[in-house]
Each structure stands twice: as structure tokens, then as C-alpha cells.
Amino acid sequence: MIALSLAEIAEIVGGQSYDIPDPATPVTGSVVIDSRAVEPGGLFAAFQGENADGHDYAERAVAAGAAAVLAARPVGVPAIVVDDVQAALGRLARAVVERLGAHVVALTGSAGKTSTKDLIAQVLQRKAPTVWTPGSLNNEIGLPLTALTATEDTEHLVLEMGARGIGHIRYLTGLTPPRIGLVLNVGTAHIGEFGGREQIAQAKGELVEALPDDGVAVLNADDPLVRAMASRTRARVLLFGEAADAAVRAENVRLTEHGQPSFTLHTPTGCSEVTMRLYGEHHVSNALAAAAVAHELGMPVDEIALALSEAGTLSRWRMEVTERPDGVTIVNDAYNANPESMRAALRALAAMGEAARAKGGRTWAVLGQMAELGDEALAEHDAVGRLAVRLNVGKLVAVGGREASWLQLGAYNEGSWGEESVHVSDAQAAVDLLRKELRPGDVVLVKASRSVGLERIAQALLEGFDSFEGEGAVR
């Protein structure tokens, strides 16, 4: 964080100082909510959680080097006491961002946010010091914590914004007002909570509504609901996609024999060739979004193309591709899942399968529940199961309870012999099955919503089957 004294922080957040010997003491370290992550000179924000109260760890945080605690009550050690710790954290983040003067880039969408954010970060990092959201810490606590990691030399702040309802993104943009706002797509993730795609579009569009007159709305030209957001912003609009009128677009899109996308990148300043290290054609749209942001911030097209070609995966469990010594390839995409990302992952698996079959290998899709789909759950799980068969995936292993059975039933009804799919009760059963059946050259995709925890299957496949821990019950 940029250096601020405890007195300055107290004034910014509207708090009262308690047990602070010297209000001029600077906070020079990170702001954290986990006392185990405290750095010397940092600030510990004490949150009341469901299972633990951060105030109980205040003394430990100060002993570890925290300059003070941001708290809702006096805690017997140096503290700035406020009525609402979350609101105070947000006020502090806004003040830091305003003093920083960095280019703030915010992005949202139903699918691909984290992968795109990682691409933007890797591209912009070549131009100037860049801070970005770690993983998927994109909510009302994670976003200000990310902003507060910025230092005096930070020139780009890339912030992922998530939403589970109307007004969430509006709140986040109030904490860290962006000048560039990127909307990737409007899909069906969390549709059970929103009520429909129109409501999701309403929520995602709050990002472009928050942009200033001199801002830029970067919109997906290939998604009608996103393209329509142009009417909801005062900012200049920059379209990306494969549409002919997109200012930043891809032409001659193809996949390498291993399923990695390659294309010609066109921008208003020229064109250049891109061949990505990531897997799956869906990353073309993500790359174009990143290219549009980089173009807007003044990077030349050849430099953008090189950065995209060299970019890797920064966040865990998102299309992590690892080949075991025995020739089995594991694709760990188990961080989360929704219908759009599930279809994209299956298409990536199918593309990788062409090379696998040439070596005598097969493709396996080990899939679990997609959560928060509401009334659409049955239809969406059935459709994913059917798609696996249509894409000629060798075998679908559906893991878990009712929703997983719908995946398997869709595949069974779409298939010819009923051998294209199997339903198993839990993660351990899936591991047992794969232990018996996998052979060199096979490619295994593992994917489900985060709550299901299928990353344990991928871990077991990579570390050796006897490393699997726990009962393996899929929640």
C-alpha cells in the first residue's frame, strides 16, 4: 500500500484511534484480513465471520508486526475503530486509488473473467507496473484488498468485478472508479439467483454506466446483450470480437494440433499473428478483450500479440494442462463451472482429443454439478451431457448426486450404445474407476462448480492414486 500514517487512515475511514502511541506511525505493509498473513508495518482488518471473529486475533496480528487493527470495537492493542469495517475498507481503497492516479481497468462477465483478467495483467505488465486481482477475489472485500496492494509506482490496476445481484457492481465501481470498463459476455452463471439473462445483463451493465465521459467501454461485439450496453454509457465504446465491425477482432482463427488457438489480431493500428499457450478456442475472445484494453492504453499491436502468445495461466485450477510421466494428460479446470464455461471446456477437450487419438489415447470428461442454475438446472445439465457425446468425448464420468445424474442421462440419451457415460456417487469412486481404466495417451478433463470440490480428483490423478485423501463425498 502507499504509505499513510495511522492518523491519515483514521481520518479517511472516519474512525476513532485507540491505544495508538504515535498517530504518525506509517502503514507501509499490506492490508490483510487473515492474521497469519500480517506483514511488518501492515494493517489488520478484523472481520466478524460465520466461524471466527477477527477481533479475537488482533493481539496476534500486532505481535506479528501490524501497525494497527481496523476494528469495530477496541481490542486492547493499537486500533482504528469504525462502525463498519467493510465500509471503512472500501473508503480506504477509494482514497488510495484516487491518490495513486493509476489507470483503473475493471472487467466483468458471466464466464472467462479470471482468465481474461490474467491475460490483461500479463500484457500490461510489459508496459508498466501492474496490480491485478489475485484469483477470483472480486467481491466487496477482495476488490478493496487488491486495490490496497498498489504502491507508488503502480500504473495499471486491473480489477475483476463479480455480481450475485443487481447493485453489486455499482457498489464495487464506487470503491474503485474505473476509466476503462470491459464486459465479456452475458451467460447463465448464477441465473438461479438473478432470475434470467436480462437481469444478468442489467447487473453487468452497471459497469459501463459508472464510466466517466472520458472513459472507454470495451464491449463484446459478438454478444447481443453486451453490444446493447453501448446505449447505457457516456463513455466512448470500443468493440472487440469476430464481428466485421469490431475495432479489435480476430481473423483466420484455428487450433493447433494440441488445441491451442491461433489467429490474426487486428487493431486500429495494424495486425499481427498470435498463437496462444492456453487451450481452447474460447480464449480467442478473452485474448481480444485483453488486446482491446492494451490498445486503449497505447501498446503497439506487435507487442500485444507477443504478450498474448507468451501468456500463461496465473490462477489455479483453470485449464491447467499437465502430462504425467506415463503419458496421461490431466486438464484441471475444476475451479468453477457454468453452462458456458462447461461447453468451452468440452470443446477444448475435443480439440485436444484429435492429437490424443493419433497416439491411441481417449478423452475423458469427469464432470460434476453446475450450481445456482435454478429452474434451468435440469435442462442445462442434460444439454452438457448431450454435448459431450456430440463432440465425440470418449467417456463422460458424472460425479455426485442428482445434477450429476442429469449429466449422465443426457449423454445416455444422446449416445448410441449407452457406453459413452457413467454415473458415480463421489470423487473416490471416480478415482477408483480412472485407476482401472486410464492408459497412456488419454486426456482427462476435470470440471464442476467450486462447491463440488472435484479438484481433489485432479490432484489424485497427478500425485498418484494412493494420495487421495478423505472420504471423497461430493457436496
Short mmCIF file of C-alpha atoms in Angstrom, two decimals:
data_model
loop_
_atom_site.label_atom_id
_atom_site.label_comp_id
_atom_site.label_asym_id
_atom_site.label_seq_id
_atom_site.Cartn_x
_atom_site.Cartn_y
_atom_site.Cartn_z
CA MET A 1 0.00 0.00 0.00
CA ILE A 2 1.11 3.59 -0.48
CA ALA A 3 2.45 4.90 2.81
CA LEU A 4 -0.18 6.52 5.03
CA SER A 5 0.01 7.37 8.71
CA LEU A 6 -2.46 5.92 11.19
CA ALA A 7 -3.82 9.44 11.68
CA GLU A 8 -4.42 9.79 7.93
CA ILE A 9 -6.15 6.41 7.78
CA ALA A 10 -8.36 7.26 10.76
CA GLU A 11 -9.42 10.48 9.03
CA ILE A 12 -10.12 8.71 5.72
CA VAL A 13 -12.28 5.99 7.27
CA GLY A 14 -13.93 8.23 9.88
CA GLY A 15 -12.60 6.14 12.76
CA GLN A 16 -11.51 6.71 16.36
CA SER A 17 -7.98 5.88 17.46
CA TYR A 18 -7.49 3.63 20.48
CA ASP A 19 -4.24 2.62 22.19
CA ILE A 20 -2.11 4.21 19.45
CA PRO A 21 1.07 5.65 20.98
CA ASP A 22 2.04 7.64 17.89
CA PRO A 23 -0.64 8.59 15.29
CA ALA A 24 2.18 9.47 12.88
CA THR A 25 3.18 5.80 12.68
CA PRO A 26 3.14 4.87 8.97
CA VAL A 27 1.35 1.88 7.50
CA THR A 28 3.68 0.60 4.82
CA GLY A 29 2.70 -3.07 4.53
CA SER A 30 -0.34 -4.84 3.12
CA VAL A 31 -3.88 -4.64 4.45
CA VAL A 32 -4.99 -8.18 5.31
CA ILE A 33 -7.97 -9.93 6.88
CA ASP A 34 -6.03 -13.03 7.96
CA SER A 35 -3.77 -12.52 10.98
CA ARG A 36 -1.45 -15.22 9.63
CA ALA A 37 -0.73 -13.04 6.57
CA VAL A 38 0.29 -9.92 8.51
CA GLU A 39 3.44 -8.15 7.35
CA PRO A 40 5.54 -5.75 9.41
CA GLY A 41 4.02 -2.31 9.11
CA GLY A 42 0.74 -3.64 7.73
CA LEU A 43 -2.88 -3.15 8.78
CA PHE A 44 -5.10 -5.98 10.00
CA ALA A 45 -8.82 -5.60 9.22
CA ALA A 46 -10.85 -7.56 11.79
CA PHE A 47 -14.00 -9.05 10.27
CA GLN A 48 -16.74 -10.90 12.11
CA GLY A 49 -17.20 -14.14 10.17
CA GLU A 50 -19.56 -17.08 10.49
CA ASN A 51 -16.99 -19.27 12.20
CA ALA A 52 -14.46 -16.82 13.61
CA ASP A 53 -14.18 -13.25 14.83
CA GLY A 54 -11.13 -11.38 13.60
CA HIS A 55 -11.15 -9.23 16.72
CA ASP A 56 -10.02 -12.30 18.67
CA TYR A 57 -6.81 -12.30 16.63
CA ALA A 58 -5.99 -8.61 16.99
CA GLU A 59 -3.28 -9.12 19.59
CA ARG A 60 -1.68 -11.83 17.47
CA ALA A 61 -1.71 -9.54 14.42
CA VAL A 62 0.03 -6.69 16.25
CA ALA A 63 2.57 -9.11 17.73
CA ALA A 64 3.31 -10.23 14.14
CA GLY A 65 4.10 -6.65 13.14
CA ALA A 66 0.83 -4.97 12.24
CA ALA A 67 0.94 -1.23 12.87
CA ALA A 68 -2.70 -1.32 13.99
CA VAL A 69 -6.04 -3.06 13.64
CA LEU A 70 -9.06 -1.76 11.75
CA ALA A 71 -11.82 -2.89 14.08
CA ALA A 72 -15.42 -2.47 15.10
CA ARG A 73 -14.54 -2.19 18.81
CA PRO A 74 -11.49 -1.53 20.99
CA VAL A 75 -9.26 -4.61 21.15
CA GLY A 76 -6.57 -3.69 23.67
CA VAL A 77 -3.90 -3.04 21.04
CA PRO A 78 -3.42 -0.13 18.59
CA ALA A 79 -6.68 0.14 16.65
CA ILE A 80 -8.77 2.41 14.47
CA VAL A 81 -12.37 1.73 15.47
CA VAL A 82 -15.19 2.22 12.96
CA ASP A 83 -18.88 1.39 12.79
CA ASP A 84 -18.50 -0.89 9.76
CA VAL A 85 -15.15 -2.48 8.92
CA GLN A 86 -16.20 -3.42 5.36
CA ALA A 87 -17.36 0.11 4.56
CA ALA A 88 -14.17 1.54 6.07
CA LEU A 89 -12.05 -0.81 3.96
CA GLY A 90 -13.87 0.46 0.89
CA ARG A 91 -13.33 4.11 1.82
CA LEU A 92 -9.64 3.46 2.35
CA ALA A 93 -9.35 1.73 -1.04
CA ARG A 94 -11.05 4.61 -2.82
CA ALA A 95 -8.76 7.17 -1.18
CA VAL A 96 -5.66 5.18 -2.13
CA VAL A 97 -6.80 4.77 -5.75
CA GLU A 98 -7.56 8.50 -6.04
CA ARG A 99 -4.13 9.43 -4.69
CA LEU A 100 -2.45 6.85 -6.90
CA GLY A 101 -3.69 8.18 -10.22
CA ALA A 102 -3.25 4.81 -11.94
CA HIS A 103 -5.25 3.60 -14.94
CA VAL A 104 -8.10 1.59 -13.41
CA VAL A 105 -9.41 -1.22 -15.63
CA ALA A 106 -12.49 -3.09 -14.40
CA LEU A 107 -13.98 -6.15 -16.05
CA THR A 108 -16.99 -8.36 -15.58
CA GLY A 109 -18.89 -11.09 -17.40
CA SER A 110 -20.62 -14.40 -16.83
CA ALA A 111 -17.66 -16.51 -17.93
CA GLY A 112 -13.96 -16.00 -18.54
CA LYS A 113 -13.43 -13.10 -16.12
CA THR A 114 -10.44 -14.55 -14.31
CA SER A 115 -8.72 -15.89 -17.43
CA THR A 116 -9.17 -12.55 -19.19
CA LYS A 117 -8.01 -10.59 -16.15
CA ASP A 118 -4.87 -12.74 -16.07
CA LEU A 119 -4.24 -12.06 -19.77
CA ILE A 120 -4.71 -8.30 -19.35
CA ALA A 121 -2.32 -8.30 -16.40
CA GLN A 122 0.39 -10.18 -18.28
CA VAL A 123 0.08 -7.90 -21.31
CA LEU A 124 0.06 -4.62 -19.36
CA GLN A 125 2.87 -5.73 -17.08
CA ARG A 126 5.16 -5.43 -20.10
CA LYS A 127 4.30 -1.75 -20.36
CA ALA A 128 4.37 -0.60 -16.72
CA PRO A 129 3.98 -1.86 -13.12
CA THR A 130 0.57 -3.51 -12.84
CA VAL A 131 -1.54 -4.76 -9.93
CA TRP A 132 -4.37 -7.18 -10.55
CA THR A 133 -6.98 -9.23 -8.70
CA PRO A 134 -5.47 -12.46 -7.38
CA GLY A 135 -7.56 -15.50 -8.27
CA SER A 136 -11.25 -14.60 -8.08
CA LEU A 137 -11.20 -12.14 -5.16
CA ASN A 138 -13.76 -10.00 -6.96
CA ASN A 139 -16.28 -9.10 -4.24
CA GLU A 140 -16.80 -6.25 -1.79
CA ILE A 141 -13.89 -7.41 0.37
CA GLY A 142 -11.50 -8.88 -2.19
CA LEU A 143 -11.66 -5.89 -4.53
CA PRO A 144 -10.57 -3.22 -2.00
CA LEU A 145 -7.90 -5.55 -0.63
CA THR A 146 -6.49 -5.83 -4.16
CA ALA A 147 -6.58 -2.07 -4.70
CA LEU A 148 -4.74 -1.55 -1.42
CA THR A 149 -1.78 -3.63 -2.64
CA ALA A 150 -0.95 -0.89 -5.15
CA THR A 151 2.21 1.11 -4.48
CA GLU A 152 3.51 4.49 -5.63
CA ASP A 153 4.91 3.06 -8.88
CA THR A 154 1.70 1.22 -9.90
CA GLU A 155 0.41 2.49 -13.25
CA HIS A 156 -2.26 -0.10 -14.05
CA LEU A 157 -4.86 -1.52 -11.69
CA VAL A 158 -6.81 -4.43 -13.22
CA LEU A 159 -9.84 -5.36 -11.16
CA GLU A 160 -12.24 -8.24 -11.69
CA MET A 161 -15.80 -7.48 -10.55
CA GLY A 162 -18.30 -10.20 -9.73
CA ALA A 163 -22.02 -9.90 -9.01
CA ARG A 164 -24.73 -12.03 -7.48
CA GLY A 165 -27.46 -9.44 -7.80
CA ILE A 166 -28.48 -6.03 -9.05
CA GLY A 167 -26.44 -3.24 -7.50
CA HIS A 168 -23.34 -5.29 -6.66
CA ILE A 169 -21.18 -3.97 -9.49
CA ARG A 170 -22.48 -0.44 -8.93
CA TYR A 171 -21.19 -0.71 -5.37
CA LEU A 172 -17.79 -2.01 -6.48
CA THR A 173 -17.31 0.74 -9.06
CA GLY A 174 -17.97 3.22 -6.28
CA LEU A 175 -14.98 1.84 -4.39
CA THR A 176 -12.53 1.90 -7.30
CA PRO A 177 -13.97 4.05 -10.11
CA PRO A 178 -12.70 2.70 -13.45
CA ARG A 179 -11.84 4.64 -16.58
CA ILE A 180 -11.87 1.51 -18.74
CA GLY A 181 -14.76 -0.91 -18.28
CA LEU A 182 -14.80 -4.29 -20.02
CA VAL A 183 -17.86 -6.55 -20.32
CA LEU A 184 -17.10 -10.01 -21.69
CA ASN A 185 -20.46 -11.74 -22.01
CA VAL A 186 -23.88 -12.37 -20.51
CA GLY A 187 -24.49 -16.04 -19.82
CA THR A 188 -26.34 -18.22 -17.36
CA ALA A 189 -23.91 -18.28 -14.42
CA HIS A 190 -25.92 -17.67 -11.20
CA ILE A 191 -29.11 -17.45 -13.25
CA GLY A 192 -30.96 -19.06 -10.36
CA GLU A 193 -30.13 -16.06 -8.21
CA PHE A 194 -30.68 -13.39 -10.85
CA GLY A 195 -33.87 -14.81 -12.35
CA GLY A 196 -32.95 -14.52 -16.04
CA ARG A 197 -30.35 -13.38 -18.57
CA GLU A 198 -31.97 -9.96 -18.89
CA GLN A 199 -31.43 -9.39 -15.18
CA ILE A 200 -27.82 -10.59 -15.52
CA ALA A 201 -27.32 -8.09 -18.35
CA GLN A 202 -28.80 -5.35 -16.19
CA ALA A 203 -26.31 -6.15 -13.42
CA LYS A 204 -23.26 -6.46 -15.68
CA GLY A 205 -24.12 -3.22 -17.45
CA GLU A 206 -23.74 -1.29 -14.22
CA LEU A 207 -20.03 -1.28 -15.02
CA VAL A 208 -20.38 0.80 -18.18
CA GLU A 209 -22.91 3.08 -16.50
CA ALA A 210 -20.23 4.00 -13.96
CA LEU A 211 -17.67 5.12 -16.56
CA PRO A 212 -16.84 8.84 -16.88
CA ASP A 213 -17.29 10.92 -20.02
CA ASP A 214 -13.62 10.42 -20.91
CA GLY A 215 -13.76 6.69 -20.19
CA VAL A 216 -13.89 3.72 -22.56
CA ALA A 217 -16.44 0.89 -22.58
CA VAL A 218 -14.84 -2.21 -24.09
CA LEU A 219 -17.73 -4.41 -25.26
CA ASN A 220 -18.04 -7.84 -26.87
CA ALA A 221 -19.43 -7.27 -30.36
CA ASP A 222 -20.38 -10.95 -30.65
CA ASP A 223 -22.76 -10.92 -27.66
CA PRO A 224 -26.01 -9.02 -28.43
CA LEU A 225 -26.75 -8.33 -24.78
CA VAL A 226 -23.29 -6.87 -24.27
CA ARG A 227 -23.31 -4.89 -27.51
CA ALA A 228 -26.59 -3.31 -26.43
CA MET A 229 -24.87 -1.85 -23.37
CA ALA A 230 -23.38 0.85 -25.62
CA SER A 231 -26.59 2.81 -25.05
CA ARG A 232 -26.09 2.75 -21.28
CA THR A 233 -22.79 4.62 -21.10
CA ARG A 234 -21.47 8.15 -21.57
CA ALA A 235 -18.06 6.71 -22.40
CA ARG A 236 -16.59 6.03 -25.80
CA VAL A 237 -17.29 2.46 -26.99
CA LEU A 238 -14.61 0.09 -28.30
CA LEU A 239 -15.90 -3.19 -29.74
CA PHE A 240 -13.94 -6.44 -29.79
CA GLY A 241 -14.81 -9.82 -31.28
CA GLU A 242 -15.01 -11.62 -34.57
CA ALA A 243 -17.75 -9.35 -35.94
CA ALA A 244 -16.76 -7.35 -39.01
CA ASP A 245 -17.37 -4.01 -37.28
CA ALA A 246 -15.24 -4.83 -34.22
CA ALA A 247 -12.28 -2.46 -33.93
CA VAL A 248 -10.25 -5.22 -32.31
CA ARG A 249 -11.02 -8.52 -33.99
CA ALA A 250 -9.71 -11.95 -34.87
CA GLU A 251 -9.49 -13.45 -38.33
CA ASN A 252 -8.33 -16.85 -39.57
CA VAL A 253 -8.99 -18.49 -36.21
CA ARG A 254 -7.69 -22.06 -36.00
CA LEU A 255 -6.41 -24.51 -33.41
CA THR A 256 -3.01 -26.16 -33.26
CA GLU A 257 -2.88 -29.95 -33.14
CA HIS A 258 -2.83 -29.68 -29.33
CA GLY A 259 -5.92 -27.45 -29.17
CA GLN A 260 -4.21 -24.08 -28.69
CA PRO A 261 -5.79 -21.13 -30.56
CA SER A 262 -4.01 -19.24 -33.28
CA PHE A 263 -5.36 -16.20 -35.14
CA THR A 264 -4.60 -12.90 -36.82
CA LEU A 265 -5.11 -10.00 -34.42
CA HIS A 266 -6.45 -6.81 -36.00
CA THR A 267 -6.43 -3.47 -34.18
CA PRO A 268 -6.91 0.11 -35.41
CA THR A 269 -3.11 0.42 -35.61
CA GLY A 270 -2.33 -2.77 -37.50
CA CYS A 271 -2.36 -6.55 -37.33
CA SER A 272 -0.14 -9.33 -36.03
CA GLU A 273 -0.17 -13.10 -35.56
CA VAL A 274 -1.00 -14.75 -32.22
CA THR A 275 -0.53 -18.37 -31.18
CA MET A 276 -1.52 -18.89 -27.56
CA ARG A 277 -0.13 -21.23 -24.93
CA LEU A 278 -3.62 -21.59 -23.43
CA TYR A 279 -6.01 -24.33 -24.54
CA GLY A 280 -9.39 -23.90 -26.19
CA GLU A 281 -10.91 -21.66 -28.85
CA HIS A 282 -12.86 -19.75 -26.17
CA HIS A 283 -9.62 -18.00 -25.24
CA VAL A 284 -9.71 -16.11 -28.55
CA SER A 285 -12.47 -13.86 -27.20
CA ASN A 286 -10.58 -13.43 -23.93
CA ALA A 287 -7.42 -12.51 -25.84
CA LEU A 288 -9.28 -9.96 -27.96
CA ALA A 289 -10.68 -8.34 -24.83
CA ALA A 290 -7.17 -8.08 -23.39
CA ALA A 291 -5.86 -6.73 -26.69
CA ALA A 292 -8.57 -4.05 -26.77
CA VAL A 293 -7.61 -2.84 -23.29
CA ALA A 294 -3.90 -2.85 -24.15
CA HIS A 295 -4.56 -0.98 -27.39
CA GLU A 296 -6.51 1.65 -25.50
CA LEU A 297 -3.56 2.08 -23.14
CA GLY A 298 -1.17 2.70 -26.02
CA MET A 299 0.56 -0.62 -26.64
CA PRO A 300 1.57 -1.39 -30.25
CA VAL A 301 -0.06 -4.38 -31.89
CA ASP A 302 3.14 -6.42 -32.29
CA GLU A 303 3.89 -6.08 -28.58
CA ILE A 304 0.32 -7.05 -27.69
CA ALA A 305 0.48 -10.12 -29.94
CA LEU A 306 3.79 -11.23 -28.46
CA ALA A 307 2.49 -10.84 -24.92
CA LEU A 308 -0.66 -12.83 -25.71
CA SER A 309 1.41 -15.56 -27.33
CA GLU A 310 3.61 -15.89 -24.26
CA ALA A 311 0.91 -15.54 -21.59
CA GLY A 312 0.19 -18.49 -19.33
CA THR A 313 -2.25 -19.40 -16.59
CA LEU A 314 -1.86 -17.32 -13.42
CA SER A 315 -4.84 -18.64 -11.44
CA ARG A 316 -5.00 -22.25 -10.31
CA TRP A 317 -7.42 -24.93 -11.49
CA ARG A 318 -8.34 -23.14 -14.72
CA MET A 319 -7.47 -25.28 -17.74
CA GLU A 320 -4.22 -26.35 -16.09
CA VAL A 321 -2.76 -28.90 -18.50
CA THR A 322 -0.21 -31.37 -17.12
CA GLU A 323 1.15 -34.52 -18.76
CA ARG A 324 2.03 -37.32 -16.37
CA PRO A 325 5.20 -39.35 -16.88
CA ASP A 326 3.08 -42.24 -18.18
CA GLY A 327 1.63 -40.10 -20.98
CA VAL A 328 -1.79 -39.36 -19.43
CA THR A 329 -2.72 -35.67 -19.71
CA ILE A 330 -4.78 -34.04 -16.94
CA VAL A 331 -6.78 -30.88 -17.64
CA ASN A 332 -7.68 -29.40 -14.25
CA ASP A 333 -10.47 -26.88 -14.81
CA ALA A 334 -12.14 -27.61 -11.50
CA TYR A 335 -12.23 -24.11 -10.02
CA ASN A 336 -15.77 -23.40 -11.16
CA ALA A 337 -18.34 -24.19 -13.83
CA ASN A 338 -21.39 -22.78 -15.55
CA PRO A 339 -23.04 -23.86 -18.80
CA GLU A 340 -20.92 -21.55 -20.96
CA SER A 341 -17.59 -22.48 -19.39
CA MET A 342 -18.54 -26.16 -19.36
CA ARG A 343 -19.24 -26.10 -23.10
CA ALA A 344 -15.99 -24.24 -23.76
CA ALA A 345 -14.00 -26.78 -21.74
CA LEU A 346 -15.61 -29.70 -23.57
CA ARG A 347 -14.78 -28.16 -26.94
CA ALA A 348 -11.20 -27.66 -25.80
CA LEU A 349 -11.08 -31.31 -24.72
CA ALA A 350 -12.45 -32.40 -28.08
CA ALA A 351 -9.74 -30.40 -29.88
CA MET A 352 -7.04 -31.96 -27.72
CA GLY A 353 -8.58 -35.35 -28.39
CA GLU A 354 -7.60 -35.26 -32.05
CA ALA A 355 -3.93 -35.40 -31.12
CA ALA A 356 -4.65 -37.93 -28.38
CA ARG A 357 -6.38 -40.34 -30.75
CA ALA A 358 -3.41 -40.20 -33.08
CA LYS A 359 -1.39 -41.70 -30.21
CA GLY A 360 -4.04 -44.25 -29.33
CA GLY A 361 -5.44 -42.20 -26.50
CA ARG A 362 -9.01 -41.37 -25.49
CA THR A 363 -10.76 -38.35 -23.98
CA TRP A 364 -12.49 -38.40 -20.59
CA ALA A 365 -14.78 -35.72 -19.20
CA VAL A 366 -15.05 -36.00 -15.41
CA LEU A 367 -17.86 -33.57 -14.63
CA GLY A 368 -19.93 -32.55 -11.63
CA GLN A 369 -22.76 -30.21 -10.74
CA MET A 370 -23.10 -26.68 -12.09
CA ALA A 371 -24.55 -24.76 -9.15
CA GLU A 372 -27.03 -21.87 -8.90
CA LEU A 373 -28.94 -22.57 -12.11
CA GLY A 374 -32.40 -22.56 -10.52
CA ASP A 375 -35.17 -23.79 -12.79
CA GLU A 376 -32.69 -24.16 -15.66
CA ALA A 377 -30.62 -26.81 -13.86
CA LEU A 378 -32.17 -29.90 -15.42
CA ALA A 379 -32.10 -28.59 -18.98
CA GLU A 380 -28.57 -27.23 -18.71
CA HIS A 381 -27.08 -30.41 -17.21
CA ASP A 382 -28.87 -32.52 -19.80
CA ALA A 383 -27.54 -30.29 -22.59
CA VAL A 384 -23.95 -30.56 -21.36
CA GLY A 385 -24.20 -34.34 -21.22
CA ARG A 386 -25.53 -34.43 -24.78
CA LEU A 387 -22.79 -32.08 -25.98
CA ALA A 388 -20.09 -34.39 -24.62
CA VAL A 389 -21.39 -37.17 -26.86
CA ARG A 390 -21.78 -34.88 -29.88
CA LEU A 391 -18.18 -33.78 -29.50
CA ASN A 392 -17.09 -37.42 -29.53
CA VAL A 393 -15.69 -37.32 -25.99
CA GLY A 394 -14.64 -40.90 -25.26
CA LYS A 395 -16.39 -41.16 -21.90
CA LEU A 396 -18.31 -38.89 -19.57
CA VAL A 397 -17.88 -39.65 -15.86
CA ALA A 398 -20.63 -37.79 -13.99
CA VAL A 399 -19.72 -37.38 -10.31
CA GLY A 400 -22.16 -36.71 -7.50
CA GLY A 401 -25.88 -36.60 -6.83
CA ARG A 402 -28.99 -35.54 -8.70
CA GLU A 403 -27.48 -32.92 -11.00
CA ALA A 404 -24.66 -35.28 -12.00
CA SER A 405 -27.23 -37.93 -12.85
CA TRP A 406 -28.81 -35.44 -15.24
CA LEU A 407 -25.44 -35.02 -16.97
CA GLN A 408 -25.16 -38.76 -17.40
CA LEU A 409 -28.77 -39.15 -18.54
CA GLY A 410 -28.27 -36.50 -21.24
CA ALA A 411 -25.23 -38.35 -22.53
CA TYR A 412 -27.01 -41.71 -22.34
CA ASN A 413 -29.99 -40.44 -24.35
CA GLU A 414 -27.73 -38.83 -26.94
CA GLY A 415 -25.43 -41.82 -27.32
CA SER A 416 -25.82 -44.90 -29.45
CA TRP A 417 -24.91 -47.76 -27.13
CA GLY A 418 -25.14 -46.35 -23.62
CA GLU A 419 -21.40 -46.84 -23.15
CA GLU A 420 -20.48 -43.19 -23.58
CA SER A 421 -21.18 -42.29 -19.96
CA VAL A 422 -21.22 -43.50 -16.39
CA HIS A 423 -22.54 -42.02 -13.14
CA VAL A 424 -20.53 -42.47 -9.92
CA SER A 425 -21.53 -41.43 -6.44
CA ASP A 426 -18.50 -39.48 -5.33
CA ALA A 427 -14.93 -38.38 -6.03
CA GLN A 428 -13.36 -41.54 -4.61
CA ALA A 429 -15.48 -43.70 -6.89
CA ALA A 430 -14.32 -41.61 -9.86
CA VAL A 431 -10.69 -42.08 -8.84
CA ASP A 432 -11.20 -45.83 -8.47
CA LEU A 433 -12.72 -46.01 -11.95
CA LEU A 434 -9.95 -43.98 -13.55
CA ARG A 435 -7.30 -46.05 -11.77
CA LYS A 436 -8.57 -49.10 -13.61
CA GLU A 437 -9.24 -47.55 -17.00
CA LEU A 438 -6.68 -44.84 -17.85
CA ARG A 439 -3.91 -45.65 -20.29
CA PRO A 440 -1.05 -43.70 -21.89
CA GLY A 441 -2.22 -41.06 -24.34
CA ASP A 442 -5.55 -40.41 -22.59
CA VAL A 443 -6.67 -36.83 -21.86
CA VAL A 444 -8.83 -36.23 -18.77
CA LEU A 445 -10.84 -33.05 -18.17
CA VAL A 446 -12.00 -32.42 -14.58
CA LYS A 447 -14.63 -29.70 -14.11
CA ALA A 448 -17.50 -28.73 -11.81
CA SER A 449 -18.70 -25.84 -9.68
CA ARG A 450 -16.31 -24.87 -6.91
CA SER A 451 -18.59 -26.20 -4.18
CA VAL A 452 -18.25 -29.73 -5.57
CA GLY A 453 -14.50 -29.93 -4.94
CA LEU A 454 -13.51 -32.05 -7.94
CA GLU A 455 -10.00 -30.58 -7.85
CA ARG A 456 -9.31 -33.46 -5.46
CA ILE A 457 -9.71 -35.86 -8.36
CA ALA A 458 -7.23 -33.92 -10.47
CA GLN A 459 -4.81 -33.82 -7.57
CA ALA A 460 -5.10 -37.58 -7.08
CA LEU A 461 -4.52 -38.18 -10.78
CA LEU A 462 -1.40 -36.04 -10.76
CA GLU A 463 0.12 -37.19 -7.50
CA GLY A 464 -0.72 -40.88 -7.68
CA PHE A 465 -4.00 -42.54 -6.89
CA ASP A 466 -2.95 -43.56 -3.38
CA SER A 467 -2.59 -39.87 -2.45
CA PHE A 468 -6.35 -39.30 -2.44
CA GLU A 469 -7.43 -38.06 0.98
CA GLY A 470 -10.79 -38.01 2.71
CA GLU A 471 -13.99 -39.86 2.11
CA GLY A 472 -14.42 -38.17 -1.24
CA ALA A 473 -18.08 -37.35 -0.75
CA VAL A 474 -19.06 -34.73 -3.30
CA ARG A 475 -21.14 -31.98 -1.75
#
